mmCIF file of C-alpha atoms in Angstrom:
data_model
loop_
_atom_site.group_PDB
_atom_site.id
_atom_site.type_symbol
_atom_site.label_atom_id
_atom_site.label_comp_id
_atom_site.label_asym_id
_atom_site.label_seq_id
_atom_site.Cartn_x
_atom_site.Cartn_y
_atom_site.Cartn_z
ATOM 1 C CA MET A 242 -8.815 1.594 15.933
ATOM 2 C CA LYS A 243 -11.585 -0.549 15.734
ATOM 3 C CA LEU A 244 -13.011 -0.790 12.272
ATOM 4 C CA HIS A 245 -16.128 0.383 13.427
ATOM 5 C CA SER A 246 -14.283 3.837 14.678
ATOM 6 C CA ALA A 247 -12.049 3.995 11.658
ATOM 7 C CA VAL A 248 -15.142 4.055 9.548
ATOM 8 C CA ILE A 249 -16.771 7.100 11.788
ATOM 9 C CA ALA A 250 -13.374 8.451 11.356
ATOM 10 C CA LEU A 251 -12.936 8.491 8.071
ATOM 11 C CA LEU A 252 -17.061 9.729 7.161
ATOM 12 C CA LEU A 253 -16.186 12.589 9.784
ATOM 13 C CA LEU A 254 -13.312 13.682 8.306
ATOM 14 C CA MET A 255 -14.412 13.889 4.997
ATOM 15 C CA THR A 256 -17.655 16.089 6.461
ATOM 16 C CA MET A 257 -15.659 18.609 8.308
ATOM 17 C CA PRO A 258 -11.871 18.441 8.033
ATOM 18 C CA SER A 259 -9.835 18.160 11.351
ATOM 19 C CA ALA A 260 -7.382 20.410 12.831
ATOM 20 C CA ARG A 261 -4.542 18.255 11.626
ATOM 21 C CA THR A 262 -6.064 17.788 8.326
ATOM 22 C CA GLU A 263 -6.158 21.725 7.742
ATOM 23 C CA GLU A 264 -2.819 22.412 9.336
ATOM 24 C CA ILE A 265 -0.974 19.454 7.181
ATOM 25 C CA ALA A 266 -3.187 21.369 3.932
ATOM 26 C CA THR A 267 -1.640 24.637 5.109
ATOM 27 C CA MET A 268 1.940 23.517 5.610
ATOM 28 C CA ILE A 269 1.472 22.038 1.852
ATOM 29 C CA GLY A 270 0.628 25.025 0.514
ATOM 30 C CA SER A 271 -3.282 22.900 -0.396
ATOM 31 C CA LYS A 272 -6.895 23.125 0.243
ATOM 32 C CA PRO A 273 -8.502 20.236 3.082
ATOM 33 C CA MET A 274 -9.314 17.088 1.715
ATOM 34 C CA LEU A 275 -12.334 17.562 -0.750
ATOM 35 C CA THR A 276 -15.666 17.597 1.796
ATOM 36 C CA TYR A 277 -19.187 15.643 0.610
ATOM 37 C CA GLU A 278 -20.362 19.078 -0.248
ATOM 38 C CA ASP A 279 -17.109 19.973 -2.450
ATOM 39 C CA VAL A 280 -17.855 16.248 -4.299
ATOM 40 C CA ARG A 281 -21.628 16.969 -4.394
ATOM 41 C CA LYS A 282 -21.321 20.029 -6.290
ATOM 42 C CA VAL A 283 -19.733 18.092 -9.254
ATOM 43 C CA THR A 284 -20.806 15.202 -9.101
ATOM 44 C CA PRO A 285 -23.525 14.139 -7.177
ATOM 45 C CA ALA A 286 -23.488 10.448 -8.048
ATOM 46 C CA LEU A 287 -19.909 10.465 -7.003
ATOM 47 C CA GLU A 288 -20.598 11.348 -3.341
ATOM 48 C CA ALA A 289 -23.131 9.014 -3.220
ATOM 49 C CA TYR A 290 -20.264 6.070 -4.326
ATOM 50 C CA THR A 291 -18.326 7.671 -1.794
ATOM 51 C CA ARG A 292 -20.652 7.862 1.089
ATOM 52 C CA ASP A 293 -22.369 4.758 0.585
ATOM 53 C CA ARG A 294 -20.179 2.064 -0.570
ATOM 54 C CA LEU A 295 -16.569 3.235 -0.431
ATOM 55 C CA LEU A 296 -16.660 4.451 3.310
ATOM 56 C CA GLY A 297 -19.790 3.030 4.406
ATOM 57 C CA ASP A 298 -19.545 -0.205 3.266
ATOM 58 C CA VAL A 299 -15.840 -1.081 1.743
ATOM 59 C CA TRP A 300 -14.275 -0.252 4.586
ATOM 60 C CA LYS A 301 -16.639 -1.653 7.079
ATOM 61 C CA ARG A 302 -15.583 -5.159 5.222
ATOM 62 C CA PRO A 303 -14.453 -7.609 8.121
ATOM 63 C CA GLY A 304 -12.327 -9.445 5.448
ATOM 64 C CA LEU A 305 -9.158 -7.214 6.365
ATOM 65 C CA SER A 306 -8.188 -4.919 9.631
ATOM 66 C CA PRO A 307 -8.489 -1.110 9.265
ATOM 67 C CA ARG A 308 -4.276 -1.147 9.083
ATOM 68 C CA ASP A 309 -4.455 -3.938 6.489
ATOM 69 C CA ARG A 310 -6.676 -1.518 4.328
ATOM 70 C CA SER A 311 -4.624 1.435 5.496
ATOM 71 C CA ILE A 312 -0.977 0.026 4.374
ATOM 72 C CA VAL A 313 -3.196 -1.424 0.864
ATOM 73 C CA THR A 314 -4.647 2.147 0.338
ATOM 74 C CA LEU A 315 -1.437 3.660 0.673
ATOM 75 C CA ALA A 316 0.530 1.157 -1.850
ATOM 76 C CA ALA A 317 -2.195 2.021 -4.166
ATOM 77 C CA LEU A 318 -1.918 5.869 -4.053
ATOM 78 C CA ILE A 319 1.967 5.934 -3.928
ATOM 79 C CA ALA A 320 2.041 3.501 -6.892
ATOM 80 C CA ARG A 321 0.160 5.698 -8.826
ATOM 81 C CA ASN A 322 1.391 9.037 -7.656
ATOM 82 C CA GLN A 323 -2.621 10.098 -6.576
ATOM 83 C CA THR A 324 -1.104 12.402 -3.899
ATOM 84 C CA ILE A 325 -4.126 14.716 -3.719
ATOM 85 C CA GLU A 326 -5.503 12.232 -1.618
ATOM 86 C CA MET A 327 -1.847 11.055 0.664
ATOM 87 C CA PRO A 328 -2.099 13.558 3.358
ATOM 88 C CA TYR A 329 -5.640 12.199 4.692
ATOM 89 C CA HIS A 330 -4.237 8.647 4.026
ATOM 90 C CA PHE A 331 -1.301 8.962 5.766
ATOM 91 C CA ASP A 332 -3.105 10.795 8.769
ATOM 92 C CA LEU A 333 -5.486 7.551 8.653
ATOM 93 C CA ALA A 334 -3.036 4.906 8.331
ATOM 94 C CA LEU A 335 -1.427 6.347 12.014
ATOM 95 C CA ASP A 336 -4.227 6.261 13.495
ATOM 96 C CA ASN A 337 -4.958 2.297 12.404
ATOM 97 C CA GLY A 338 -1.940 1.864 13.998
ATOM 98 C CA VAL A 339 0.328 1.767 10.815
ATOM 99 C CA LYS A 340 3.903 2.937 12.714
ATOM 100 C CA PRO A 341 5.607 6.004 11.128
ATOM 101 C CA ARG A 342 9.271 3.737 10.581
ATOM 102 C CA GLU A 343 6.485 1.259 8.776
ATOM 103 C CA ILE A 344 5.148 4.330 6.832
ATOM 104 C CA SER A 345 8.731 5.685 6.152
ATOM 105 C CA GLU A 346 9.622 1.859 4.890
ATOM 106 C CA MET A 347 6.771 1.575 2.487
ATOM 107 C CA ILE A 348 7.603 4.609 0.326
ATOM 108 C CA THR A 349 11.426 3.740 0.461
ATOM 109 C CA HIS A 350 10.233 -0.168 -1.104
ATOM 110 C CA LEU A 351 7.786 1.266 -3.441
ATOM 111 C CA ALA A 352 10.691 3.482 -4.871
ATOM 112 C CA PHE A 353 12.032 0.257 -6.186
ATOM 113 C CA TYR A 354 8.586 -1.461 -6.988
ATOM 114 C CA ALA A 355 7.029 1.918 -8.000
ATOM 115 C CA GLY A 356 9.731 4.286 -9.399
ATOM 116 C CA TRP A 357 11.869 7.005 -7.486
ATOM 117 C CA ALA A 358 9.892 9.546 -8.612
ATOM 118 C CA ASN A 359 6.734 8.260 -7.080
ATOM 119 C CA ALA A 360 8.562 7.493 -3.900
ATOM 120 C CA MET A 361 9.841 10.704 -3.621
ATOM 121 C CA ALA A 362 6.186 12.259 -4.353
ATOM 122 C CA ALA A 363 5.286 10.461 -1.475
ATOM 123 C CA VAL A 364 7.777 11.681 0.623
ATOM 124 C CA ALA A 365 6.879 14.999 -0.307
ATOM 125 C CA ILE A 366 3.292 14.969 1.375
ATOM 126 C CA ALA A 367 4.469 12.606 4.372
ATOM 127 C CA LYS A 368 7.311 14.518 5.654
ATOM 128 C CA ASP A 369 4.621 17.655 6.347
ATOM 129 C CA VAL A 370 2.086 14.833 8.092
ATOM 130 C CA PHE A 371 5.096 13.859 10.024
ATOM 131 C CA ALA A 372 5.618 17.621 11.093
ATOM 132 C CA ALA A 373 1.866 17.689 12.367
ATOM 133 C CA ARG A 374 2.422 15.218 14.032
ATOM 134 C CA HIS A 375 5.694 15.769 16.054
ATOM 135 C CA ILE A 376 7.515 12.576 13.971
ATOM 136 C CA GLY A 377 11.189 12.724 14.688
ATOM 137 C CA ALA A 378 14.195 10.818 13.283
ATOM 138 C CA ASP A 379 14.007 8.448 16.401
ATOM 139 C CA GLN A 380 10.473 7.036 15.243
ATOM 140 C CA LEU A 381 12.019 6.522 11.413
ATOM 141 C CA PRO A 382 14.030 3.289 10.699
ATOM 142 C CA ALA A 383 17.680 3.557 10.305
ATOM 143 C CA VAL A 384 19.862 3.364 7.235
ATOM 144 C CA SER A 385 21.977 0.312 8.224
ATOM 145 C CA VAL A 386 20.032 -2.442 10.329
ATOM 146 C CA THR A 387 20.292 -5.926 11.214
ATOM 147 C CA PRO A 388 18.557 -7.731 8.449
ATOM 148 C CA LEU A 389 16.152 -10.401 8.931
ATOM 149 C CA PRO A 390 16.967 -14.100 7.918
ATOM 150 C CA ILE A 391 17.159 -15.296 4.471
ATOM 151 C CA ASP A 392 16.532 -18.322 2.964
ATOM 152 C CA GLU A 393 19.366 -19.396 0.977
ATOM 153 C CA ALA A 394 18.144 -22.040 -0.377
ATOM 154 C CA ALA A 395 14.823 -20.110 -1.827
ATOM 155 C CA GLU A 396 17.052 -17.487 -2.970
ATOM 156 C CA ALA A 397 19.381 -19.194 -4.605
ATOM 157 C CA LYS A 398 16.646 -20.628 -7.058
ATOM 158 C CA ARG A 399 15.177 -17.664 -7.537
ATOM 159 C CA ALA A 400 18.469 -15.902 -8.439
ATOM 160 C CA THR A 401 19.343 -18.964 -10.524
ATOM 161 C CA SER A 402 16.235 -18.703 -12.683
ATOM 162 C CA VAL A 403 16.789 -14.976 -13.267
ATOM 163 C CA GLU A 404 20.410 -15.439 -13.854
ATOM 164 C CA ALA A 405 19.311 -18.122 -16.818
ATOM 165 C CA GLN A 406 16.821 -16.275 -18.124
ATOM 166 C CA PHE A 407 17.833 -12.705 -18.005
ATOM 167 C CA GLY A 408 22.344 -12.946 -16.830
ATOM 168 C CA ALA A 409 23.442 -12.822 -20.302
ATOM 169 C CA LEU A 410 22.118 -9.456 -21.904
ATOM 170 C CA PHE A 411 20.743 -7.664 -18.380
ATOM 171 C CA PRO A 412 23.473 -8.088 -16.003
ATOM 172 C CA GLY A 413 23.046 -4.845 -14.410
ATOM 173 C CA VAL A 414 19.614 -5.603 -13.552
ATOM 174 C CA VAL A 415 19.926 -9.599 -12.818
ATOM 175 C CA GLN A 416 23.054 -7.962 -10.419
ATOM 176 C CA TYR A 417 20.731 -5.329 -8.467
ATOM 177 C CA THR A 418 18.127 -7.751 -8.425
ATOM 178 C CA ALA A 419 19.903 -10.143 -6.015
ATOM 179 C CA GLU A 420 22.202 -7.566 -4.208
ATOM 180 C CA VAL A 421 19.862 -4.838 -3.230
ATOM 181 C CA LEU A 422 16.360 -6.487 -3.507
ATOM 182 C CA PHE A 423 16.036 -9.722 -2.548
ATOM 183 C CA ARG A 424 19.453 -9.342 -0.187
ATOM 184 C CA ASP A 425 19.018 -6.621 1.200
ATOM 185 C CA LEU A 426 15.251 -4.078 0.936
ATOM 186 C CA TRP A 427 12.963 -7.148 1.385
ATOM 187 C CA LEU A 428 15.173 -7.510 4.533
ATOM 188 C CA ARG A 429 15.178 -4.299 6.202
ATOM 189 C CA PRO A 430 13.563 -5.386 9.911
ATOM 190 C CA ASP A 431 10.853 -2.299 10.212
ATOM 191 C CA LEU A 432 8.539 -3.417 7.546
ATOM 192 C CA ALA A 433 7.361 -7.222 8.539
ATOM 193 C CA PRO A 434 7.856 -9.749 5.339
ATOM 194 C CA ARG A 435 3.584 -10.005 5.209
ATOM 195 C CA ASP A 436 3.204 -6.283 5.283
ATOM 196 C CA ARG A 437 5.979 -5.899 2.511
ATOM 197 C CA SER A 438 4.406 -8.603 0.566
ATOM 198 C CA LEU A 439 0.949 -6.923 1.197
ATOM 199 C CA VAL A 440 2.575 -3.041 -0.731
ATOM 200 C CA THR A 441 4.222 -4.993 -3.408
ATOM 201 C CA VAL A 442 1.269 -6.949 -4.166
ATOM 202 C CA SER A 443 -1.310 -4.101 -3.787
ATOM 203 C CA ALA A 444 1.560 -1.700 -5.956
ATOM 204 C CA LEU A 445 1.581 -4.461 -8.739
ATOM 205 C CA ILE A 446 -2.071 -4.733 -8.827
ATOM 206 C CA ALA A 447 -2.956 -0.902 -8.818
ATOM 207 C CA ASN A 448 -0.233 -0.842 -11.571
ATOM 208 C CA GLY A 449 -1.812 -3.139 -13.791
ATOM 209 C CA GLN A 450 2.052 -5.516 -13.438
ATOM 210 C CA THR A 451 -0.060 -8.562 -13.418
ATOM 211 C CA ALA A 452 3.342 -10.371 -14.629
ATOM 212 C CA GLN A 453 5.248 -10.042 -11.631
ATOM 213 C CA LEU A 454 1.862 -11.092 -9.684
ATOM 214 C CA THR A 455 2.138 -14.434 -9.327
ATOM 215 C CA PRO A 456 5.519 -15.104 -7.409
ATOM 216 C CA HIS A 457 4.764 -12.269 -5.459
ATOM 217 C CA LEU A 458 1.210 -13.388 -4.354
ATOM 218 C CA ASN A 459 2.753 -16.455 -3.553
ATOM 219 C CA LYS A 460 5.268 -14.801 -1.644
ATOM 220 C CA ALA A 461 2.688 -12.762 0.009
ATOM 221 C CA MET A 462 0.926 -15.975 1.096
ATOM 222 C CA ASP A 463 4.548 -17.649 2.539
ATOM 223 C CA ASN A 464 4.696 -14.948 4.549
ATOM 224 C CA GLY A 465 1.273 -15.143 6.291
ATOM 225 C CA LEU A 466 -1.234 -13.603 4.143
ATOM 226 C CA THR A 467 -4.333 -15.886 3.616
ATOM 227 C CA GLN A 468 -6.375 -16.473 0.279
ATOM 228 C CA ALA A 469 -9.568 -14.495 1.859
ATOM 229 C CA GLN A 470 -7.591 -11.763 2.696
ATOM 230 C CA ALA A 471 -5.488 -11.843 -0.614
ATOM 231 C CA ALA A 472 -9.103 -11.822 -2.215
ATOM 232 C CA GLU A 473 -10.522 -9.025 0.220
ATOM 233 C CA VAL A 474 -7.102 -6.943 -0.792
ATOM 234 C CA ILE A 475 -8.205 -7.471 -4.359
ATOM 235 C CA THR A 476 -12.010 -6.382 -3.530
ATOM 236 C CA HIS A 477 -10.612 -3.059 -1.678
ATOM 237 C CA LEU A 478 -8.234 -2.252 -4.591
ATOM 238 C CA ALA A 479 -11.483 -2.826 -7.035
ATOM 239 C CA PHE A 480 -12.425 1.357 -5.884
ATOM 240 C CA TYR A 481 -8.675 2.533 -5.486
ATOM 241 C CA ALA A 482 -7.088 1.128 -8.820
ATOM 242 C CA GLY A 483 -10.064 0.957 -10.788
ATOM 243 C CA TRP A 484 -12.590 -2.844 -12.119
ATOM 244 C CA PRO A 485 -10.051 -2.966 -15.126
ATOM 245 C CA ASN A 486 -6.843 -3.181 -13.011
ATOM 246 C CA VAL A 487 -8.297 -5.995 -10.395
ATOM 247 C CA PHE A 488 -10.054 -7.676 -13.499
ATOM 248 C CA SER A 489 -6.410 -8.549 -15.095
ATOM 249 C CA ALA A 490 -5.378 -9.128 -11.501
ATOM 250 C CA MET A 491 -8.389 -11.722 -10.521
ATOM 251 C CA PRO A 492 -7.242 -14.857 -13.212
ATOM 252 C CA VAL A 493 -3.473 -14.684 -12.163
ATOM 253 C CA ALA A 494 -4.875 -14.508 -8.017
ATOM 254 C CA LYS A 495 -7.325 -17.507 -9.189
ATOM 255 C CA ASP A 496 -4.733 -19.486 -10.821
ATOM 256 C CA VAL A 497 -2.420 -18.694 -7.668
ATOM 257 C CA PHE A 498 -5.205 -20.561 -5.355
ATOM 258 C CA ALA A 499 -5.626 -23.051 -7.681
ATOM 259 C CA LYS A 500 -2.112 -24.277 -7.056
ATOM 260 C CA ARG A 501 -1.407 -24.034 -3.606
ATOM 261 C CA PRO A 502 -1.497 -26.534 -1.364
ATOM 262 C CA HIS A 503 -4.801 -26.725 0.586
#
C-alpha cells in the first residue's frame, strides 16, 4: 500500500472501525479500536495530536515506508505489551505488505528480546486477526527451516568476547546466546536480516535498553538500514515509546553514526 493510502486507511479506521476490525474485536471479546469521538470525550488535545500529528504527519513522513513503520510500531507494542492497539496494527501491517509469516517470526523473535509473556500476549491478539483474514498454517513459517548463511568469523569474534566477559559466571546465558540466538533464531529465513534487526532495534529503544543498542544498531546498518532510516525509526518511536526513551537512545545512535565508515 502506498504511503498516502496507508494514512487514509489509518484515518478512516479510527473514525469508523471497519467490518474486519469489528469482527476481530467481537472474536476477542473487546470493543473496536477507540474512535476520535471516544478520545475527544476524555482528552480533546490528545485527539487533535492523534489526528493532526501522529496520523496526519508522522505516518506520512517519507523517511520510512509504510511497511517499515508497521514493523517498528508492532515491535514497540509487543515489546511493551501494549495490547489495546495490537488488533488494529496487526491488521494494518498486513495491509502494508508485512506477510503473515513475517509477523509470526517477529513475535517469535521478540519472545527472546522482550520476554516470553509479552510474545504470548501478542499471540493471543494475532491469532484472531489471522483467523479473521483466513490465514492458515500454509502461510506461517515452519518450525524446522534451512538456516541463512552465517558469518563464522564475526560470530566467533562475538562469542569469544562474550565468553571472556561472562563465561565463568554465567555459562548458561553464554551457551544459549550462541546456540539459540545467533546460531538459530537469527538465521531463520522468514524474516529478512534487515527486518529482524529493525525489530530488535525498535524493541530495545521502546524498552529503554540502550546498553544493547550499539551492537544491534551497527548490525542493523550492516544489514542494510541506512543512517537516515535509523534516524526516522527513532523519530517514529518518540510517539510510540515516549520522548525519554528516544532521548536516551539518541546519544547512542549518534555515536554509532559517527564511528561508522563514511
